[in-house]
Tab-separated table of C-alpha atoms and ligand atoms in Angstrom:
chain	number	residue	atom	x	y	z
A	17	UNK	CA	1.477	-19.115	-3.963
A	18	UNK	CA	1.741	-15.284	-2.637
A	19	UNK	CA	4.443	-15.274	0.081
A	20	UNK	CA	3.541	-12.404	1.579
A	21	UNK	CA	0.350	-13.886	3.011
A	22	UNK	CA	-0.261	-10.838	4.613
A	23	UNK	CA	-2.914	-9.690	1.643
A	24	UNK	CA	-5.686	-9.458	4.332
A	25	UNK	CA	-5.252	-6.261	4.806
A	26	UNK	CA	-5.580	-4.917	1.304
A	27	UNK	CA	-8.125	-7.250	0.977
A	28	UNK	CA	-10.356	-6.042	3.185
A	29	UNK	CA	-9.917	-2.650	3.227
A	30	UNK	CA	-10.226	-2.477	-0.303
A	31	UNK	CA	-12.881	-4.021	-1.085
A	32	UNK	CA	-15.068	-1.880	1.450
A	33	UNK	CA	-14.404	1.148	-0.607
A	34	UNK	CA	-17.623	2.107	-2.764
A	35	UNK	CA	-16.255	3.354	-6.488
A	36	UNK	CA	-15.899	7.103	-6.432
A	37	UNK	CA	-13.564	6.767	-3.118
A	38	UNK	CA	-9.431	6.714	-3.058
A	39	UNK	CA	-7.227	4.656	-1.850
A	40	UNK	CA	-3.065	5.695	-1.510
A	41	UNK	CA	-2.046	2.002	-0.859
A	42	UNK	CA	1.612	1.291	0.165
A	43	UNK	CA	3.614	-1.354	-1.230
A	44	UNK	CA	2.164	-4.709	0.151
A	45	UNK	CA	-1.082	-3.791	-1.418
A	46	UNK	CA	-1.689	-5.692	-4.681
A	47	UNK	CA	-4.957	-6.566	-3.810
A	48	UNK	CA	-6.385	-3.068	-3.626
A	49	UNK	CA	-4.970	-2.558	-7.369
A	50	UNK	CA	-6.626	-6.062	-8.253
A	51	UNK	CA	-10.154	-4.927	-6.716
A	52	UNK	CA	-9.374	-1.680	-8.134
A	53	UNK	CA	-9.620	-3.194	-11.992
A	54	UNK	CA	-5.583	-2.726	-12.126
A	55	UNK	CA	-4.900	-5.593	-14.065
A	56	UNK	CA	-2.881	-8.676	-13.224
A	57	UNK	CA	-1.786	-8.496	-16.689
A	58	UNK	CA	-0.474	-4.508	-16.030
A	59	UNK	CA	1.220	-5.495	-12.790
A	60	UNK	CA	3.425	-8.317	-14.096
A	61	UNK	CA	4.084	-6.523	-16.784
A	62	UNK	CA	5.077	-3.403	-14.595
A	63	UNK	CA	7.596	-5.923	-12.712
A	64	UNK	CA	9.263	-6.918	-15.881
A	65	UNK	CA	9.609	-3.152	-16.997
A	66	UNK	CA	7.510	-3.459	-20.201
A	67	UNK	CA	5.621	-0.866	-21.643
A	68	UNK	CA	2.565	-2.448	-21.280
A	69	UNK	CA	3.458	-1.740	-17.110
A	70	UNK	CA	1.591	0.622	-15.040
A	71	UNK	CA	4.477	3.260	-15.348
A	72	UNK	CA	4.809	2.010	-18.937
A	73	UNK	CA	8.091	0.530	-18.324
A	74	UNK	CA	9.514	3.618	-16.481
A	75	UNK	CA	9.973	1.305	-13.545
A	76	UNK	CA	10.322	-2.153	-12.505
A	77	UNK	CA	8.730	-1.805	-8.635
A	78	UNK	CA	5.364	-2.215	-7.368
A	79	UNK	CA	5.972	2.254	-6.889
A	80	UNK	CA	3.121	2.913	-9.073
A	81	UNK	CA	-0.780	3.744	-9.083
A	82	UNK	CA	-3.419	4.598	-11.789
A	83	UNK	CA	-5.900	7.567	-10.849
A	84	UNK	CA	-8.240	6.253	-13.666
A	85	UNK	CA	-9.082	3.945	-10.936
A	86	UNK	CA	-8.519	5.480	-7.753
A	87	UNK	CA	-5.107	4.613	-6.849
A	88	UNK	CA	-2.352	7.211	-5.806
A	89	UNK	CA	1.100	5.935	-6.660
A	90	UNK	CA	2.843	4.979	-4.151
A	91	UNK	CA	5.879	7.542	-3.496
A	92	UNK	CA	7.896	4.909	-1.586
A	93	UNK	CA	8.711	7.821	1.390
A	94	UNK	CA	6.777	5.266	3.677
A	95	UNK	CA	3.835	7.359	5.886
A	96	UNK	CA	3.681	10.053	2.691
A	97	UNK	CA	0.597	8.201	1.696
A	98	UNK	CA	-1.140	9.775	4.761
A	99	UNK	CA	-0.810	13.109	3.512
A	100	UNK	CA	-1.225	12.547	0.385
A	101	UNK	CA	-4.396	10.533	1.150
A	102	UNK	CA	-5.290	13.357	3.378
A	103	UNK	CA	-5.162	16.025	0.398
A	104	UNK	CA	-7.341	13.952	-1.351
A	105	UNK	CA	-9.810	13.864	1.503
A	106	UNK	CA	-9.460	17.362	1.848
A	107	UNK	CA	-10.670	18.077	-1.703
A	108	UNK	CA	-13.317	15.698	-1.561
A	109	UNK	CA	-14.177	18.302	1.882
A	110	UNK	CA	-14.290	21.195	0.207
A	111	UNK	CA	-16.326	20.091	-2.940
A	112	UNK	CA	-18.963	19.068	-0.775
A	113	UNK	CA	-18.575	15.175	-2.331
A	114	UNK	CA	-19.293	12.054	-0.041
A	115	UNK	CA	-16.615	10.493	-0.758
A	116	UNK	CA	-13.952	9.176	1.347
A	117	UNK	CA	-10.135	8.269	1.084
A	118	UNK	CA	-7.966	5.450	2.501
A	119	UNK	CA	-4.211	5.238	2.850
A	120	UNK	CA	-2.596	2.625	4.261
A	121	UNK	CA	1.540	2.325	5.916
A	122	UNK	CA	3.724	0.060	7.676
A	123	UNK	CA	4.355	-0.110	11.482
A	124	UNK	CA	7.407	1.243	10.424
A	125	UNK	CA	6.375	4.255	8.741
A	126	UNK	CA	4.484	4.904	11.397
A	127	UNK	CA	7.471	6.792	12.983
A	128	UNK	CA	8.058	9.098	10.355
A	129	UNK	CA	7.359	12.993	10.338
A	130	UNK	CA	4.736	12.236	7.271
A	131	UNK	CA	2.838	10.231	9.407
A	132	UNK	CA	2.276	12.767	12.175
A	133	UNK	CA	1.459	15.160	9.311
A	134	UNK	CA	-0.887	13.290	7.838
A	135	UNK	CA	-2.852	12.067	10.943
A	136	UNK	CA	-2.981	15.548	12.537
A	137	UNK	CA	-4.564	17.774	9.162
A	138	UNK	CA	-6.877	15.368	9.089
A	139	UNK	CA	-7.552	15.529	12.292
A	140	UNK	CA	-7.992	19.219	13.028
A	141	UNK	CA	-9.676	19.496	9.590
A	142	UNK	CA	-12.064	16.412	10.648
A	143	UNK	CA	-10.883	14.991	6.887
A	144	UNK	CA	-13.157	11.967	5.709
A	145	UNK	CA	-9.828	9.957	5.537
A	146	UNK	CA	-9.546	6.430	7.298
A	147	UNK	CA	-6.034	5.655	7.974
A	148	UNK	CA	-4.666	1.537	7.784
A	149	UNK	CA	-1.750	0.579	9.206
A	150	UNK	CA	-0.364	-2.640	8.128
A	151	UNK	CA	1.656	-4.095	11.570
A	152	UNK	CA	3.577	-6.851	10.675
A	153	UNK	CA	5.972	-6.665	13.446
A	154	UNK	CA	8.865	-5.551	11.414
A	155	UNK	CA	10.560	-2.632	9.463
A	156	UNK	CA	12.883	-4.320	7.761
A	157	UNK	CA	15.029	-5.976	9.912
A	158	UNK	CA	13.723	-3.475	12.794
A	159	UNK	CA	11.105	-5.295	15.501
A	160	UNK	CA	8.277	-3.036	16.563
A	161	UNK	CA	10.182	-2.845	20.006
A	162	UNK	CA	12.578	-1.426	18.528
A	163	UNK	CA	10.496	1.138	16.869
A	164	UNK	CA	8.032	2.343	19.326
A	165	UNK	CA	8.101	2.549	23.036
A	166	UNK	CA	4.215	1.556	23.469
A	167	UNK	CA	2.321	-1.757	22.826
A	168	UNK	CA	-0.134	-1.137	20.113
A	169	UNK	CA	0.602	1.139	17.133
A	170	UNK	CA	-2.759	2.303	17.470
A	171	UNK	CA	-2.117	4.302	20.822
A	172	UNK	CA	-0.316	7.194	18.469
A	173	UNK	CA	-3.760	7.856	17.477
A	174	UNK	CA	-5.076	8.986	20.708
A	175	UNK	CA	-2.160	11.915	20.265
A	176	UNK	CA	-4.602	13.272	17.709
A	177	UNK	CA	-7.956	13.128	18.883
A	178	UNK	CA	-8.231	9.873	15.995
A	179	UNK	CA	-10.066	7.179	17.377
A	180	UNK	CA	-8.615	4.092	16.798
A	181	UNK	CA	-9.677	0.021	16.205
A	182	UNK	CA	-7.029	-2.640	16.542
A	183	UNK	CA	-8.049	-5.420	13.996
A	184	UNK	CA	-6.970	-9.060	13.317
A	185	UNK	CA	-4.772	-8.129	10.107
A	186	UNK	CA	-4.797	-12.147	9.053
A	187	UNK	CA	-8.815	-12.091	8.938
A	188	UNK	CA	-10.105	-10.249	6.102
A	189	UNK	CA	-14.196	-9.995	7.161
A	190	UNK	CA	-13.047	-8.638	10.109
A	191	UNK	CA	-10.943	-5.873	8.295
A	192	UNK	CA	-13.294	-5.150	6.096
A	193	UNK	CA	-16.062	-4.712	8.458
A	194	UNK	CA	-13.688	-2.462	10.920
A	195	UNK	CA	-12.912	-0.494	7.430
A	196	UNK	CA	-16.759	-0.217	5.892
A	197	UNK	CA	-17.653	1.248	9.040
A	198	UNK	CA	-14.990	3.606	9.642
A	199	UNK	CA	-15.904	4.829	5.754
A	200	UNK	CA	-19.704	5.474	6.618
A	201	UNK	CA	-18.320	7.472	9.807
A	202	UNK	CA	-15.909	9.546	7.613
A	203	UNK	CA	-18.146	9.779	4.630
A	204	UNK	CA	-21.443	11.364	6.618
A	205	UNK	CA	-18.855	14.048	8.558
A	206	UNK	CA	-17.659	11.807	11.404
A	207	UNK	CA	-13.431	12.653	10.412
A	208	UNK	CA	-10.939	10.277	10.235
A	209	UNK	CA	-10.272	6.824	12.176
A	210	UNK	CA	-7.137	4.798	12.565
A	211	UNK	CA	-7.219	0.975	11.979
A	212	UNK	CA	-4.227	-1.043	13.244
A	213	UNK	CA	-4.376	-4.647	11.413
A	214	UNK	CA	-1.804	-6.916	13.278
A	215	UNK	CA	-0.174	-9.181	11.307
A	216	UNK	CA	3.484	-10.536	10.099
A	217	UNK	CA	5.550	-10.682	7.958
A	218	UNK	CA	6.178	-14.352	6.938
A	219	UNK	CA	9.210	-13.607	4.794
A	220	UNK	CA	11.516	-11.220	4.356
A	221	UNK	CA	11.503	-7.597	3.908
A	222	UNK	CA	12.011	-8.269	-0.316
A	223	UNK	CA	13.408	-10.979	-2.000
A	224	UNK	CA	17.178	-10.440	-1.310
A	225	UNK	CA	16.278	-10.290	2.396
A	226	UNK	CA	16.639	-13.657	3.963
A	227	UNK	CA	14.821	-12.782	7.538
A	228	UNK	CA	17.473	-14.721	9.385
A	229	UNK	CA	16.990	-11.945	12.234
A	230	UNK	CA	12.962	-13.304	12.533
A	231	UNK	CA	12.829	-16.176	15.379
A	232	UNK	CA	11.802	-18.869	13.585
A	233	UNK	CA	9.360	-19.781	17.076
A	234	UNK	CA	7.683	-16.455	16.204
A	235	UNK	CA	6.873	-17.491	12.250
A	236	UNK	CA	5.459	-21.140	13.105
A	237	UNK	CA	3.412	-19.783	15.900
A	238	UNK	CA	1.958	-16.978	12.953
A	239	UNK	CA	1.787	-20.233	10.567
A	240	UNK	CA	-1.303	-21.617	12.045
A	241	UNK	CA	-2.826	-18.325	11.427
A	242	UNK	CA	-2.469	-18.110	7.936
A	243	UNK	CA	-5.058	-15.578	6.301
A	244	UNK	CA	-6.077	-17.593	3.054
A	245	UNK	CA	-6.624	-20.952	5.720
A	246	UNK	CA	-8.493	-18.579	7.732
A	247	UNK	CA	-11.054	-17.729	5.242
A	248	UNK	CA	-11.031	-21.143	3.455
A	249	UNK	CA	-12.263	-22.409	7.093
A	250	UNK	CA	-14.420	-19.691	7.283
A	251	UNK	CA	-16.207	-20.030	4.392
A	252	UNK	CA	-16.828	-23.834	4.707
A	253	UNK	CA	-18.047	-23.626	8.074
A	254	UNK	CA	-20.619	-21.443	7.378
A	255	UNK	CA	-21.440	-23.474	4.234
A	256	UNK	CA	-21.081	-20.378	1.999
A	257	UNK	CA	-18.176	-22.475	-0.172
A	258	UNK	CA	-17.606	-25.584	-0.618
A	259	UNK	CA	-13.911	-26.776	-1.310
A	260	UNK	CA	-14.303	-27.485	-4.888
A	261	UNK	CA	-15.670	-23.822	-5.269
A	262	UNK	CA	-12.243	-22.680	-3.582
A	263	UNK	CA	-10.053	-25.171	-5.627
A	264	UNK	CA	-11.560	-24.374	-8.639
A	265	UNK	CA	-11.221	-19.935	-7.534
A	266	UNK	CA	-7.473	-21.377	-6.827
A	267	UNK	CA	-6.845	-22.610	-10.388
A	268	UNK	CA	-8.805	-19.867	-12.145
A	269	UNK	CA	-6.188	-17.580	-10.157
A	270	UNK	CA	-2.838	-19.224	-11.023
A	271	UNK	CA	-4.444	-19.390	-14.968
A	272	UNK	CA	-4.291	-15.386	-14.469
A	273	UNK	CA	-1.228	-14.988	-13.209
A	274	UNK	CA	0.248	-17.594	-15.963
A	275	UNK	CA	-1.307	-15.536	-18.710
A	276	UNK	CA	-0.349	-12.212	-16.980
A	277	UNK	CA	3.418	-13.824	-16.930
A	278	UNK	CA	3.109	-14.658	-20.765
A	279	UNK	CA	1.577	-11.419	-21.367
A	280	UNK	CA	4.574	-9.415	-19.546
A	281	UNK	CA	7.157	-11.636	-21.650
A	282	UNK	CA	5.492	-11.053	-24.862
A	283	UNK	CA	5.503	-6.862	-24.472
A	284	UNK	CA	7.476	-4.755	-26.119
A	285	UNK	CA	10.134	-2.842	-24.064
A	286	UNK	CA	9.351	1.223	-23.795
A	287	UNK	CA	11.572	3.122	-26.545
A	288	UNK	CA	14.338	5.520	-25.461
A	289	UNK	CA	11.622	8.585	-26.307
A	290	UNK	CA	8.783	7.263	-23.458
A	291	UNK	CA	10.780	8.311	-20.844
A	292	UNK	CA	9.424	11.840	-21.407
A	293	UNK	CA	5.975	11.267	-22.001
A	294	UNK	CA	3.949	11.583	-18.610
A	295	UNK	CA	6.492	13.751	-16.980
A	296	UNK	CA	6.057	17.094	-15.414
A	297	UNK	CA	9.378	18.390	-17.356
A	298	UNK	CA	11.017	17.903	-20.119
A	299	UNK	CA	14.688	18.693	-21.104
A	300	UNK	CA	15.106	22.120	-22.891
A	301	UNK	CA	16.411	20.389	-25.840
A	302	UNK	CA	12.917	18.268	-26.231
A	303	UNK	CA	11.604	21.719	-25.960
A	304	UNK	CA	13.592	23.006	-28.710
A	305	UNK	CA	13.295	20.550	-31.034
B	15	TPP	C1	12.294	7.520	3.564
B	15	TPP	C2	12.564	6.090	3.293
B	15	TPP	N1	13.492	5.425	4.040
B	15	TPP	C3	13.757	4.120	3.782
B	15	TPP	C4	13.094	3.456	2.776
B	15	TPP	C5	13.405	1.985	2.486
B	15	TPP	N2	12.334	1.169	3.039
B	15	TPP	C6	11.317	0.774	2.270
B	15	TPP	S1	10.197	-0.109	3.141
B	15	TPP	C7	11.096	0.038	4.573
B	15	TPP	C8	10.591	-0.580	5.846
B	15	TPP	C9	9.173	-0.230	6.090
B	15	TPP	O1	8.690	-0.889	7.219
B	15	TPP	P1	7.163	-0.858	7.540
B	15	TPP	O2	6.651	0.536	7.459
B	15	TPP	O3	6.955	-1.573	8.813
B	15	TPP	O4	6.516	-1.661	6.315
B	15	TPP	P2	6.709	-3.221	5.934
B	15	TPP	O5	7.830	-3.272	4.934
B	15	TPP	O6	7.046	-3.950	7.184
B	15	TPP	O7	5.424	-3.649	5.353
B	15	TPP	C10	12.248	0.762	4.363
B	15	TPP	C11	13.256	1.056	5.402
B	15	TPP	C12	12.124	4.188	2.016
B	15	TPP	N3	11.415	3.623	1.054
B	15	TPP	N4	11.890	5.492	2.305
B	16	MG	MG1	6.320	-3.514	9.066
């Protein structure tokens, strides 16, 4: 089962985007590429470093997006994916479309230069950009005391004139109803909003990272608040699943992920010559030749 359990997020916020809108996802966002139509199939495959990959084997990280459906690649400089998303927004501005764009970064990156960048064009240019931050209490081994001197990430908002929502990161209506209507706002002329979704992280930073900085108190207590229990609960309270619906969605999506596996295994490796193709430059001697 996905470690991460912080999927919520993407979850939610993806899903509330309509098709023609953009999303600049950061790196714990799978489930935008999923909604998205990125398959499970091309993600595996992009973790093995196949051809078949997103990148087409040009590398093995979860660095990558497909604009055929909507999704910047991620550029790994943390908060860039506010600017970025912010150009985006700014072109859908000036050609008059109503469309909107979402980009999403950690607490952490929230203390980067790109970030401020980011937030204030969009601000001053009243961009139809919504901005997600994922707060899971931790860059890296870094706590969020560490990292900021306020409370709530969403406070740095107020610096721009961005009004902000804080969110419930581990329950995915709720971020997807904060997100929907923050879109409508931005896509009708409203500018940008800020969404901080609190949440943690419930392992560490990447697989090498064993967490052993993490109070253990501080994971247990986030345990009982798991997002997938959350919704399972939800959804059977209000009687609009019952739990052989859910077991049977649960097999159905560990069948995908074992044919995406065999799928990734079975592709062919990229040859020596792809790692020009989809470049902006190529060496003078591929020129030449
Ligand atoms: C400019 C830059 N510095 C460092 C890194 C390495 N790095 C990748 S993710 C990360 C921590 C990010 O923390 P946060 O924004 O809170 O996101 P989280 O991993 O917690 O989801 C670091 C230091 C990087 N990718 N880019
Ligand atoms: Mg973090």
């Amino acid at each position: 089962m996905d470690k991460q359990r912080h999927r919520a997020v993407s979850v939610g916020y993806g899903y509330a985007l309509e098709k023609n809108d953009i999303a600049a996802p950061y790196f714990r966002d799978m489930g935008v590429f999923l909604i998205r139509g990125i398959t499970a199939k091309r993600i595996m495959a992009q973790y093995f470093g196949k051809k078949t990959g997103v990148t087409g084997g040009k590398e093995g990280n979860v660095h990558v997006g497909d604009l055929n459906y909507g999704v910047f690649g991620f550029p790994s400089h943390l908060a860039d994916n506010y600017p970025i998303g912010a150009g985006a927004a700014l072109a859908f501005k000036i050609r008059g479309e109503k469309r909107v764009a979402v980009a999403c970064t950690g607490d952490g990156g929230t203390s980067r230069g790109d970030f401020h960048e980011g937030m204030n064009i969009a601000a001053v240019r009243k961009l139809p950009i919504v901005f997600i931050c994922n707060n899971n209490q931790y860059a890296y081994s870094t706590p969020l005391k560490l990292q900021m001197a306020i409370k709530d990430v969403a406070e740095r908002a107020l610096a721009y004139g961005i009004p902000s929502r804080i969110v419930d990161g581990n329950n995915v209506v709720e971020v997807y109803t904060a997100a929907k209507e923050a879109y409508e706002i931005a896509r009708n002329g409203g500018g940008p909003a800020f969404i901080e979704c609190k949440t943690m992280r419930m392992h560490g930073h990447s697989e090498h990272d064993s967490a052993k900085y993490v109070p253990r108190e501080l994971l247990e207590e986030w345990k009982k608040k798991d997002p997938l229990l959350h919704m399972e609960t939800y959804l059977m309270k209000n009687h609009i699943s019952e739990k052989e619906e859910l077991d049977s969605i649960d097999l159905q999506a560990k069948k995908e992920i074992e044919e995406a596996e065999a799928f990734a295994e079975e592709s062919p490796y990229p040859e020596p010559g792809d790692v020009l193709r989809g470049v902006y430059a190529t060496s003078i001697e591929e020129e030449m030749s």
